mmCIF file of C-alpha atoms in Angstrom:
data_model
loop_
_atom_site.group_PDB
_atom_site.id
_atom_site.type_symbol
_atom_site.label_atom_id
_atom_site.label_comp_id
_atom_site.label_asym_id
_atom_site.label_seq_id
_atom_site.Cartn_x
_atom_site.Cartn_y
_atom_site.Cartn_z
ATOM 1 C CA MET A 224 53.665 162.991 100.226
ATOM 2 C CA LYS A 225 57.218 162.262 99.110
ATOM 3 C CA ILE A 226 58.854 159.056 100.320
ATOM 4 C CA LEU A 227 62.565 158.333 100.089
ATOM 5 C CA ILE A 228 63.857 154.766 100.323
ATOM 6 C CA THR A 229 67.567 154.522 101.075
ATOM 7 C CA GLY A 230 70.027 151.664 101.366
ATOM 8 C CA ALA A 231 67.924 149.035 99.557
ATOM 9 C CA ALA A 232 69.288 146.954 96.723
ATOM 10 C CA VAL A 233 67.302 148.125 93.712
ATOM 11 C CA ALA A 234 66.198 145.478 91.203
ATOM 12 C CA LEU A 235 67.467 147.026 87.998
ATOM 13 C CA PRO A 236 68.592 145.155 84.857
ATOM 14 C CA ALA A 237 72.011 143.551 85.199
ATOM 15 C CA SER A 238 72.725 145.125 88.585
ATOM 16 C CA MET A 239 71.419 145.777 92.072
ATOM 17 C CA PRO A 240 73.395 148.802 93.312
ATOM 18 C CA LEU A 241 73.377 149.315 97.048
ATOM 19 C CA ASP A 242 73.927 153.067 96.789
ATOM 20 C CA CYS A 243 70.788 153.766 94.746
ATOM 21 C CA ASN A 244 68.101 155.803 96.510
ATOM 22 C CA VAL A 245 64.539 156.169 95.231
ATOM 23 C CA LEU A 246 62.254 159.153 95.834
ATOM 24 C CA PHE A 247 58.597 158.989 94.880
ATOM 25 C CA GLY A 248 55.178 160.527 95.290
ATOM 26 C CA ASP A 249 52.482 159.012 93.094
ATOM 27 C CA ARG A 250 55.250 158.715 90.499
ATOM 28 C CA ILE A 251 58.943 157.970 90.799
ATOM 29 C CA LEU A 252 60.755 161.290 91.090
ATOM 30 C CA TYR A 253 64.400 160.312 91.482
ATOM 31 C CA VAL A 254 66.629 157.255 91.204
ATOM 32 C CA GLY A 255 70.292 157.716 92.071
ATOM 33 C CA PRO A 256 73.011 158.135 94.714
ATOM 34 C CA ASP A 257 71.793 161.414 96.233
ATOM 35 C CA LYS A 258 69.351 161.848 99.117
ATOM 36 C CA PRO A 259 66.796 164.484 98.129
ATOM 37 C CA ASP A 260 64.418 165.961 100.690
ATOM 38 C CA ALA A 261 61.385 163.838 101.536
ATOM 39 C CA ASP A 262 58.452 163.785 103.940
ATOM 40 C CA VAL A 263 59.225 160.215 104.958
ATOM 41 C CA CYS A 264 62.548 158.387 104.811
ATOM 42 C CA ILE A 265 62.590 154.575 104.928
ATOM 43 C CA ASN A 266 65.809 152.711 105.638
ATOM 44 C CA GLY A 267 65.827 149.778 103.232
ATOM 45 C CA GLU A 268 69.170 148.341 104.308
ATOM 46 C CA GLY A 269 69.163 144.576 103.854
ATOM 47 C CA LEU A 270 66.055 144.723 101.666
ATOM 48 C CA VAL A 271 65.359 144.751 97.928
ATOM 49 C CA LEU A 272 63.262 147.402 96.191
ATOM 50 C CA ALA A 273 61.498 146.037 93.112
ATOM 51 C CA PRO A 274 58.802 147.222 90.736
ATOM 52 C CA GLY A 275 55.403 145.937 91.815
ATOM 53 C CA PHE A 276 54.377 142.582 90.424
ATOM 54 C CA ILE A 277 51.729 142.406 87.692
ATOM 55 C CA ASP A 278 49.666 139.211 87.738
ATOM 56 C CA ILE A 279 47.968 138.814 84.357
ATOM 57 C CA HIS A 280 46.294 135.501 85.233
ATOM 58 C CA THR A 281 44.617 135.094 88.613
ATOM 59 C CA HIS A 282 41.127 133.855 89.458
ATOM 60 C CA GLY A 283 40.937 134.841 93.105
ATOM 61 C CA CYS A 284 42.163 134.510 96.676
ATOM 62 C CA GLY A 285 40.991 134.728 100.255
ATOM 63 C CA GLY A 286 37.799 132.818 99.505
ATOM 64 C CA VAL A 287 36.809 135.133 96.628
ATOM 65 C CA ASP A 288 36.688 134.350 92.893
ATOM 66 C CA THR A 289 36.321 136.675 89.898
ATOM 67 C CA MET A 290 33.278 134.658 88.799
ATOM 68 C CA ASP A 291 31.498 135.695 91.996
ATOM 69 C CA GLY A 292 30.899 139.040 90.276
ATOM 70 C CA GLY A 293 29.852 142.104 92.228
ATOM 71 C CA ASP A 294 32.662 143.372 94.455
ATOM 72 C CA ALA A 295 34.824 140.262 94.038
ATOM 73 C CA SER A 296 37.552 142.017 92.053
ATOM 74 C CA CYS A 297 37.761 144.791 94.641
ATOM 75 C CA GLU A 298 38.109 142.258 97.435
ATOM 76 C CA ILE A 299 40.841 140.427 95.543
ATOM 77 C CA SER A 300 42.538 143.783 94.972
ATOM 78 C CA GLU A 301 42.910 144.358 98.707
ATOM 79 C CA LEU A 302 44.342 140.885 99.373
ATOM 80 C CA VAL A 303 46.911 140.338 96.618
ATOM 81 C CA VAL A 304 49.065 143.239 97.836
ATOM 82 C CA LYS A 305 50.296 140.880 100.568
ATOM 83 C CA GLY A 306 52.156 138.961 97.863
ATOM 84 C CA GLY A 307 53.593 142.064 96.232
ATOM 85 C CA THR A 308 51.023 142.330 93.441
ATOM 86 C CA THR A 309 50.354 145.959 92.549
ATOM 87 C CA SER A 310 48.317 145.365 89.362
ATOM 88 C CA PHE A 311 46.367 142.378 88.085
ATOM 89 C CA LEU A 312 43.844 141.015 85.609
ATOM 90 C CA PRO A 313 40.919 139.266 87.320
ATOM 91 C CA THR A 314 40.520 136.093 85.288
ATOM 92 C CA THR A 315 37.315 134.336 84.311
ATOM 93 C CA VAL A 316 36.650 130.677 83.557
ATOM 94 C CA THR A 317 34.351 128.890 81.138
ATOM 95 C CA ALA A 318 30.725 129.535 82.079
ATOM 96 C CA PRO A 319 27.365 130.348 80.505
ATOM 97 C CA ALA A 320 27.288 133.748 78.787
ATOM 98 C CA GLN A 321 25.173 135.300 81.528
ATOM 99 C CA ALA A 322 27.652 134.283 84.243
ATOM 100 C CA LEU A 323 30.629 135.439 82.173
ATOM 101 C CA HIS A 324 29.050 138.814 81.546
ATOM 102 C CA ALA A 325 28.142 139.216 85.220
ATOM 103 C CA ALA A 326 31.766 138.588 86.159
ATOM 104 C CA LEU A 327 32.962 141.095 83.572
ATOM 105 C CA ASP A 328 30.436 143.636 84.847
ATOM 106 C CA GLY A 329 32.004 143.160 88.268
ATOM 107 C CA VAL A 330 35.480 143.774 86.882
ATOM 108 C CA ARG A 331 34.317 146.883 85.044
ATOM 109 C CA GLY A 332 32.715 148.255 88.193
ATOM 110 C CA GLY A 333 35.759 147.415 90.269
ATOM 111 C CA ILE A 334 38.354 149.186 88.144
ATOM 112 C CA PRO A 335 37.642 152.706 89.520
ATOM 113 C CA ARG A 336 36.903 151.465 93.059
ATOM 114 C CA ALA A 337 39.874 149.223 93.787
ATOM 115 C CA GLU A 338 41.468 150.119 97.117
ATOM 116 C CA GLY A 339 44.452 147.801 96.758
ATOM 117 C CA ALA A 340 46.156 146.568 93.609
ATOM 118 C CA ASN A 341 45.211 148.235 90.340
ATOM 119 C CA ILE A 342 42.594 146.328 88.333
ATOM 120 C CA LEU A 343 43.890 146.678 84.783
ATOM 121 C CA GLY A 344 41.012 144.873 83.073
ATOM 122 C CA ALA A 345 40.048 141.239 82.618
ATOM 123 C CA HIS A 346 41.626 138.049 81.302
ATOM 124 C CA VAL A 347 38.961 135.865 79.690
ATOM 125 C CA GLU A 348 40.068 132.241 79.968
ATOM 126 C CA GLY A 349 37.363 130.280 78.199
ATOM 127 C CA PRO A 350 35.002 129.346 76.687
ATOM 128 C CA PHE A 351 37.039 129.199 73.463
ATOM 129 C CA LEU A 352 39.035 126.135 74.507
ATOM 130 C CA SER A 353 39.697 122.611 73.237
ATOM 131 C CA PRO A 354 37.515 119.954 74.880
ATOM 132 C CA ARG A 355 40.507 117.596 74.936
ATOM 133 C CA TYR A 356 42.680 120.121 76.791
ATOM 134 C CA LYS A 357 39.950 121.811 78.817
ATOM 135 C CA GLY A 358 41.676 121.226 82.153
ATOM 136 C CA ALA A 359 39.479 122.516 84.990
ATOM 137 C CA HIS A 360 36.849 124.054 82.709
ATOM 138 C CA GLU A 361 33.276 122.805 82.401
ATOM 139 C CA GLU A 362 33.082 121.101 78.996
ATOM 140 C CA ARG A 363 29.384 121.689 78.406
ATOM 141 C CA PHE A 364 29.961 125.456 78.381
ATOM 142 C CA LEU A 365 32.840 125.455 75.878
ATOM 143 C CA ALA A 366 32.190 127.315 72.621
ATOM 144 C CA LEU A 367 33.752 128.110 69.267
ATOM 145 C CA PRO A 368 35.434 131.524 69.016
ATOM 146 C CA ASP A 369 32.771 134.175 68.489
ATOM 147 C CA PHE A 370 33.702 137.791 69.137
ATOM 148 C CA ARG A 371 30.067 138.719 69.625
ATOM 149 C CA LEU A 372 30.186 137.000 73.015
ATOM 150 C CA ILE A 373 32.690 139.544 74.346
ATOM 151 C CA ASP A 374 32.104 142.526 72.040
ATOM 152 C CA GLY A 375 30.318 144.513 74.716
ATOM 153 C CA TYR A 376 33.350 144.240 77.003
ATOM 154 C CA ALA A 377 36.126 145.054 74.556
ATOM 155 C CA ASP A 378 36.937 148.161 76.589
ATOM 156 C CA ILE A 379 37.998 146.167 79.660
ATOM 157 C CA ILE A 380 39.149 142.804 78.293
ATOM 158 C CA LYS A 381 42.929 142.802 77.963
ATOM 159 C CA ILE A 382 43.638 139.118 77.244
ATOM 160 C CA VAL A 383 41.610 136.228 75.829
ATOM 161 C CA THR A 384 42.883 132.648 75.940
ATOM 162 C CA LEU A 385 41.826 130.463 73.016
ATOM 163 C CA ALA A 386 42.614 127.251 71.157
ATOM 164 C CA PRO A 387 43.642 128.363 67.639
ATOM 165 C CA GLU A 388 42.657 125.085 65.962
ATOM 166 C CA LEU A 389 38.961 125.803 66.580
ATOM 167 C CA ASP A 390 36.735 126.903 63.713
ATOM 168 C CA GLY A 391 36.524 130.682 63.561
ATOM 169 C CA ALA A 392 39.835 131.303 65.344
ATOM 170 C CA LYS A 393 41.356 133.404 62.569
ATOM 171 C CA GLY A 394 38.509 135.907 62.414
ATOM 172 C CA PHE A 395 38.282 135.984 66.201
ATOM 173 C CA ILE A 396 41.980 136.759 66.641
ATOM 174 C CA GLU A 397 41.800 139.468 63.994
ATOM 175 C CA SER A 398 38.815 141.043 65.765
ATOM 176 C CA CYS A 399 40.727 140.976 69.044
ATOM 177 C CA VAL A 400 43.716 142.679 67.465
ATOM 178 C CA GLU A 401 41.431 145.373 66.023
ATOM 179 C CA ASN A 402 40.140 145.992 69.547
ATOM 180 C CA ASP A 403 43.585 145.980 71.236
ATOM 181 C CA ILE A 404 42.870 142.677 72.986
ATOM 182 C CA ILE A 405 45.773 140.238 73.390
ATOM 183 C CA CYS A 406 45.143 136.695 72.190
ATOM 184 C CA SER A 407 46.952 134.033 74.196
ATOM 185 C CA ILE A 408 47.222 130.469 72.914
ATOM 186 C CA GLY A 409 46.155 127.954 75.532
ATOM 187 C CA HIS A 410 44.009 124.962 76.482
ATOM 188 C CA THR A 411 44.774 123.664 73.032
ATOM 189 C CA GLY A 412 45.768 120.628 71.028
ATOM 190 C CA ALA A 413 47.095 122.782 68.202
ATOM 191 C CA THR A 414 50.009 121.634 66.094
ATOM 192 C CA CYS A 415 53.131 123.728 65.861
ATOM 193 C CA GLU A 416 51.973 124.893 62.433
ATOM 194 C CA GLN A 417 48.542 125.902 63.701
ATOM 195 C CA CYS A 418 50.176 127.930 66.462
ATOM 196 C CA ALA A 419 52.447 129.599 63.915
ATOM 197 C CA ASN A 420 49.349 130.566 61.940
ATOM 198 C CA ALA A 421 47.739 132.021 65.063
ATOM 199 C CA LEU A 422 50.845 134.090 65.764
ATOM 200 C CA GLU A 423 50.757 135.316 62.175
ATOM 201 C CA TRP A 424 47.106 136.310 62.634
ATOM 202 C CA GLY A 425 48.044 138.361 65.703
ATOM 203 C CA ALA A 426 48.237 136.133 68.784
ATOM 204 C CA SER A 427 51.175 137.166 70.954
ATOM 205 C CA SER A 428 51.294 134.972 74.053
ATOM 206 C CA PHE A 429 50.864 131.454 75.418
ATOM 207 C CA THR A 430 48.776 130.662 78.496
ATOM 208 C CA HIS A 431 50.460 128.745 81.362
ATOM 209 C CA ALA A 432 53.359 127.091 79.524
ATOM 210 C CA TYR A 433 53.309 123.296 79.297
ATOM 211 C CA ASN A 434 49.923 122.991 81.004
ATOM 212 C CA ALA A 435 46.784 122.111 79.020
ATOM 213 C CA MET A 436 48.505 122.056 75.631
ATOM 214 C CA SER A 437 49.786 119.489 73.132
ATOM 215 C CA PRO A 438 53.263 118.339 74.248
ATOM 216 C CA LEU A 439 56.624 118.481 72.518
ATOM 217 C CA SER A 440 57.759 115.571 70.383
ATOM 218 C CA HIS A 441 60.771 115.671 68.095
ATOM 219 C CA ARG A 442 58.626 114.882 65.046
ATOM 220 C CA ALA A 443 55.459 116.635 66.218
ATOM 221 C CA PRO A 444 56.543 119.746 68.150
ATOM 222 C CA GLY A 445 52.978 120.612 69.146
ATOM 223 C CA THR A 446 51.964 123.707 71.080
ATOM 224 C CA VAL A 447 54.904 123.393 73.470
ATOM 225 C CA GLY A 448 57.285 123.305 70.516
ATOM 226 C CA ALA A 449 55.694 126.441 69.078
ATOM 227 C CA LEU A 450 55.905 128.139 72.451
ATOM 228 C CA LEU A 451 59.594 127.341 72.908
ATOM 229 C CA SER A 452 60.614 128.261 69.351
ATOM 230 C CA SER A 453 58.564 131.443 68.874
ATOM 231 C CA ASP A 454 59.196 135.009 69.979
ATOM 232 C CA ALA A 455 55.861 135.209 71.799
ATOM 233 C CA PHE A 456 55.459 135.749 75.538
ATOM 234 C CA ALA A 457 54.770 132.707 77.714
ATOM 235 C CA GLU A 458 53.074 132.539 81.104
ATOM 236 C CA LEU A 459 54.480 130.213 83.756
ATOM 237 C CA ILE A 460 52.858 128.914 86.957
ATOM 238 C CA CYS A 461 55.961 128.601 89.112
ATOM 239 C CA ASP A 462 54.551 126.668 92.081
ATOM 240 C CA ASN A 463 56.685 123.545 91.428
ATOM 241 C CA ILE A 464 53.457 121.561 91.041
ATOM 242 C CA HIS A 465 52.319 122.602 87.573
ATOM 243 C CA VAL A 466 55.814 122.666 86.060
ATOM 244 C CA ALA A 467 58.869 120.790 87.324
ATOM 245 C CA PRO A 468 62.015 122.858 87.967
ATOM 246 C CA PRO A 469 64.002 121.383 85.012
ATOM 247 C CA ALA A 470 61.182 122.385 82.653
ATOM 248 C CA GLN A 471 61.272 125.888 84.139
ATOM 249 C CA LYS A 472 64.976 126.065 83.273
ATOM 250 C CA ILE A 473 64.237 124.917 79.723
ATOM 251 C CA LEU A 474 61.597 127.618 79.365
ATOM 252 C CA LEU A 475 63.972 130.331 80.559
ATOM 253 C CA ALA A 476 66.720 129.075 78.254
ATOM 254 C CA ALA A 477 64.338 129.170 75.284
ATOM 255 C CA LYS A 478 62.411 132.370 76.009
ATOM 256 C CA GLY A 479 65.011 134.334 77.930
ATOM 257 C CA ASN A 480 64.250 136.754 80.739
ATOM 258 C CA GLY A 481 62.452 139.063 78.299
ATOM 259 C CA LYS A 482 59.590 136.798 77.215
ATOM 260 C CA THR A 483 58.780 134.743 80.321
ATOM 261 C CA ILE A 484 55.880 135.959 82.471
ATOM 262 C CA LEU A 485 55.303 134.631 85.981
ATOM 263 C CA ILE A 486 51.652 134.216 86.942
ATOM 264 C CA THR A 487 49.765 132.677 89.850
ATOM 265 C CA ASP A 488 46.635 131.215 88.180
ATOM 266 C CA ALA A 489 45.448 131.447 91.780
ATOM 267 C CA LEU A 490 42.131 130.067 93.015
ATOM 268 C CA ARG A 491 39.833 131.367 95.726
ATOM 269 C CA LEU A 492 41.688 129.305 98.350
ATOM 270 C CA CYS A 493 44.943 131.174 97.766
ATOM 271 C CA MET A 494 45.831 132.676 101.184
ATOM 272 C CA ALA A 495 42.947 130.669 102.663
ATOM 273 C CA GLY A 496 44.487 127.270 103.381
ATOM 274 C CA ASP A 497 43.523 123.766 102.297
ATOM 275 C CA GLY A 498 39.942 122.663 101.772
ATOM 276 C CA PRO A 499 37.163 122.339 99.193
ATOM 277 C CA PHE A 500 36.719 124.928 96.442
ATOM 278 C CA THR A 501 34.522 125.674 93.440
ATOM 279 C CA LEU A 502 35.660 126.924 90.040
ATOM 280 C CA GLY A 503 33.220 127.706 87.264
ATOM 281 C CA GLY A 504 30.690 125.149 88.426
ATOM 282 C CA LEU A 505 33.277 122.463 89.140
ATOM 283 C CA SER A 506 34.306 121.340 92.611
ATOM 284 C CA GLY A 507 37.704 120.334 93.873
ATOM 285 C CA THR A 508 39.986 120.186 96.872
ATOM 286 C CA VAL A 509 43.229 121.841 97.875
ATOM 287 C CA LYS A 510 45.451 119.508 99.883
ATOM 288 C CA ASN A 511 49.022 120.365 100.834
ATOM 289 C CA GLY A 512 48.885 123.277 98.418
ATOM 290 C CA ARG A 513 47.801 121.134 95.438
ATOM 291 C CA ALA A 514 44.445 122.013 93.857
ATOM 292 C CA GLU A 515 42.713 119.116 92.117
ATOM 293 C CA LEU A 516 39.379 118.063 90.727
ATOM 294 C CA PRO A 517 38.075 114.654 91.879
ATOM 295 C CA ASP A 518 39.635 112.975 88.814
ATOM 296 C CA GLY A 519 43.086 114.364 89.661
ATOM 297 C CA THR A 520 43.065 117.187 87.113
ATOM 298 C CA LEU A 521 45.107 120.168 88.308
ATOM 299 C CA ALA A 522 42.914 123.241 88.771
ATOM 300 C CA GLY A 523 44.972 126.372 89.225
ATOM 301 C CA SER A 524 47.170 127.130 92.223
ATOM 302 C CA VAL A 525 47.347 128.766 95.621
ATOM 303 C CA LEU A 526 50.514 130.595 94.639
ATOM 304 C CA THR A 527 51.368 134.221 95.423
ATOM 305 C CA MET A 528 53.534 136.346 93.156
ATOM 306 C CA ASN A 529 56.383 136.755 95.640
ATOM 307 C CA ALA A 530 56.562 132.971 96.021
ATOM 308 C CA ALA A 531 56.613 132.613 92.236
ATOM 309 C CA VAL A 532 59.586 134.981 92.037
ATOM 310 C CA ARG A 533 61.411 133.121 94.791
ATOM 311 C CA ASN A 534 60.752 129.702 93.232
ATOM 312 C CA PHE A 535 61.798 130.817 89.767
ATOM 313 C CA ARG A 536 65.068 132.246 91.031
ATOM 314 C CA LEU A 537 65.917 129.137 93.004
ATOM 315 C CA ASN A 538 64.859 126.700 90.280
ATOM 316 C CA THR A 539 66.566 128.364 87.334
ATOM 317 C CA GLY A 540 69.588 129.935 89.004
ATOM 318 C CA CYS A 541 68.736 133.307 87.466
ATOM 319 C CA GLU A 542 69.497 136.599 89.182
ATOM 320 C CA LEU A 543 66.806 138.112 91.379
ATOM 321 C CA TRP A 544 66.399 141.061 89.012
ATOM 322 C CA GLU A 545 65.680 138.616 86.179
ATOM 323 C CA ALA A 546 62.935 136.899 88.162
ATOM 324 C CA VAL A 547 61.516 140.313 89.040
ATOM 325 C CA ARG A 548 61.567 141.240 85.368
ATOM 326 C CA CYS A 549 59.454 138.160 84.623
ATOM 327 C CA ALA A 550 56.948 139.189 87.300
ATOM 328 C CA ALA A 551 56.788 142.922 86.606
ATOM 329 C CA THR A 552 58.481 144.289 83.505
ATOM 330 C CA ASN A 553 57.466 141.583 81.030
ATOM 331 C CA PRO A 554 53.739 141.596 81.834
ATOM 332 C CA ALA A 555 53.808 145.398 81.615
ATOM 333 C CA GLU A 556 55.390 145.151 78.168
ATOM 334 C CA LEU A 557 52.841 142.585 76.998
ATOM 335 C CA LEU A 558 50.038 144.920 78.100
ATOM 336 C CA GLY A 559 51.733 147.991 76.618
ATOM 337 C CA LEU A 560 52.075 149.718 79.993
ATOM 338 C CA THR A 561 55.121 151.954 79.660
ATOM 339 C CA GLN A 562 54.762 153.512 83.138
ATOM 340 C CA LYS A 563 54.655 150.250 85.096
ATOM 341 C CA GLY A 564 56.960 147.311 85.726
ATOM 342 C CA ARG A 565 60.217 149.218 86.126
ATOM 343 C CA ILE A 566 61.963 151.579 88.483
ATOM 344 C CA ALA A 567 62.644 154.713 86.471
ATOM 345 C CA GLU A 568 62.002 158.406 86.907
ATOM 346 C CA GLY A 569 58.518 159.322 85.718
ATOM 347 C CA GLY A 570 57.149 155.820 86.162
ATOM 348 C CA ASP A 571 54.231 154.894 88.397
ATOM 349 C CA ALA A 572 55.236 154.449 92.029
ATOM 350 C CA ASP A 573 54.038 150.844 92.228
ATOM 351 C CA LEU A 574 56.822 149.297 94.276
ATOM 352 C CA VAL A 575 57.629 146.369 96.523
ATOM 353 C CA LEU A 576 60.132 146.344 99.369
ATOM 354 C CA MET A 577 61.081 142.775 100.232
ATOM 355 C CA THR A 578 63.769 140.586 101.712
ATOM 356 C CA PRO A 579 66.286 138.847 99.418
ATOM 357 C CA GLU A 580 64.172 135.716 100.035
ATOM 358 C CA CYS A 581 61.150 137.576 98.593
ATOM 359 C CA GLU A 582 59.218 138.017 101.828
ATOM 360 C CA ILE A 583 57.180 141.191 101.393
ATOM 361 C CA ALA A 584 57.933 143.992 103.831
ATOM 362 C CA CYS A 585 55.930 146.750 102.181
ATOM 363 C CA THR A 586 53.805 147.228 99.045
ATOM 364 C CA PHE A 587 53.346 150.704 97.573
ATOM 365 C CA ILE A 588 50.703 151.558 94.967
ATOM 366 C CA ASN A 589 50.685 155.020 93.421
ATOM 367 C CA GLY A 590 53.132 155.963 96.163
ATOM 368 C CA GLU A 591 50.831 154.906 99.015
ATOM 369 C CA ILE A 592 51.529 152.083 101.441
ATOM 370 C CA LYS A 593 48.888 149.407 100.805
ATOM 371 C CA TYR A 594 50.517 146.634 102.819
ATOM 372 C CA LYS A 595 53.110 146.564 105.581
ATOM 373 C CA ALA A 596 54.279 143.355 107.230
#
């Protein structure tokens, strides 16, 4: 079926032309001023058409967590479309090897069966983390980098977060690069120099900027200094809890709209309201949208991708298309997905129709409506 969307402002780099119509089936067939024949015509006047959001770091939502294994990733897939997510990486947490592998088995099984957002693979966050900067990860299950732990899942793992100061990090990063797995620096006390070494070895991203990493000092730049001064990608949890708005502006000024990636780092209580939650064997509580362990440690968010885009635009003063780029185009580029994250002829028809305030009206995946408000 061919669908034509007319009259919407299209989120394209540097402009949002009102006279741009988009025709698509499972792929985008036409972008321009004409109105080609279609089976369905949708009047998008007053709305914005954007490429679907790609969440590369999300643990769960709607009461479901990636670590639940089984059909968890498929269930998450059907829920995240409400926030405009059209592709995502179910993300694990530090756990015993058996639990980690069970979660990854669930992701592998879910990839061909997802009925909602595309499951692109997995993001393994832990166990290769610094005990000092573990955040909401169970310390007794942390481990030194050892590729043998994930070797059997190299086909589906897309990103691994690790602390590069740990023994064995160099060989681990090199093994990841050989297997087309992205290494992201995070949960780390690494110095700026140690981060530079990791980037030289092949790491290419930083996990949730500012959070769970050694801070910036003018004589000891730390991980944050490396993040801000490097050309690597950087994730950002834009819920205004994890990172204050002025720090978001600093990140955008340093990284630009081409290297910042908006993520949710969402927990199982995303879209499920306040209350108690579990995460990798730890327990916490969400109150007024803030997820904490009993000791006050922040533990992920209840953020949705459309809210992240809205917050980032308001906090930084950037254009809407720039915020969309950080939520769609940049994660696609990090993952090497040339057919996603943009509105261009020949690209995948993963699209979001939303209000200028980023309220989702309709989510399309492979040209099919997966959510309609």
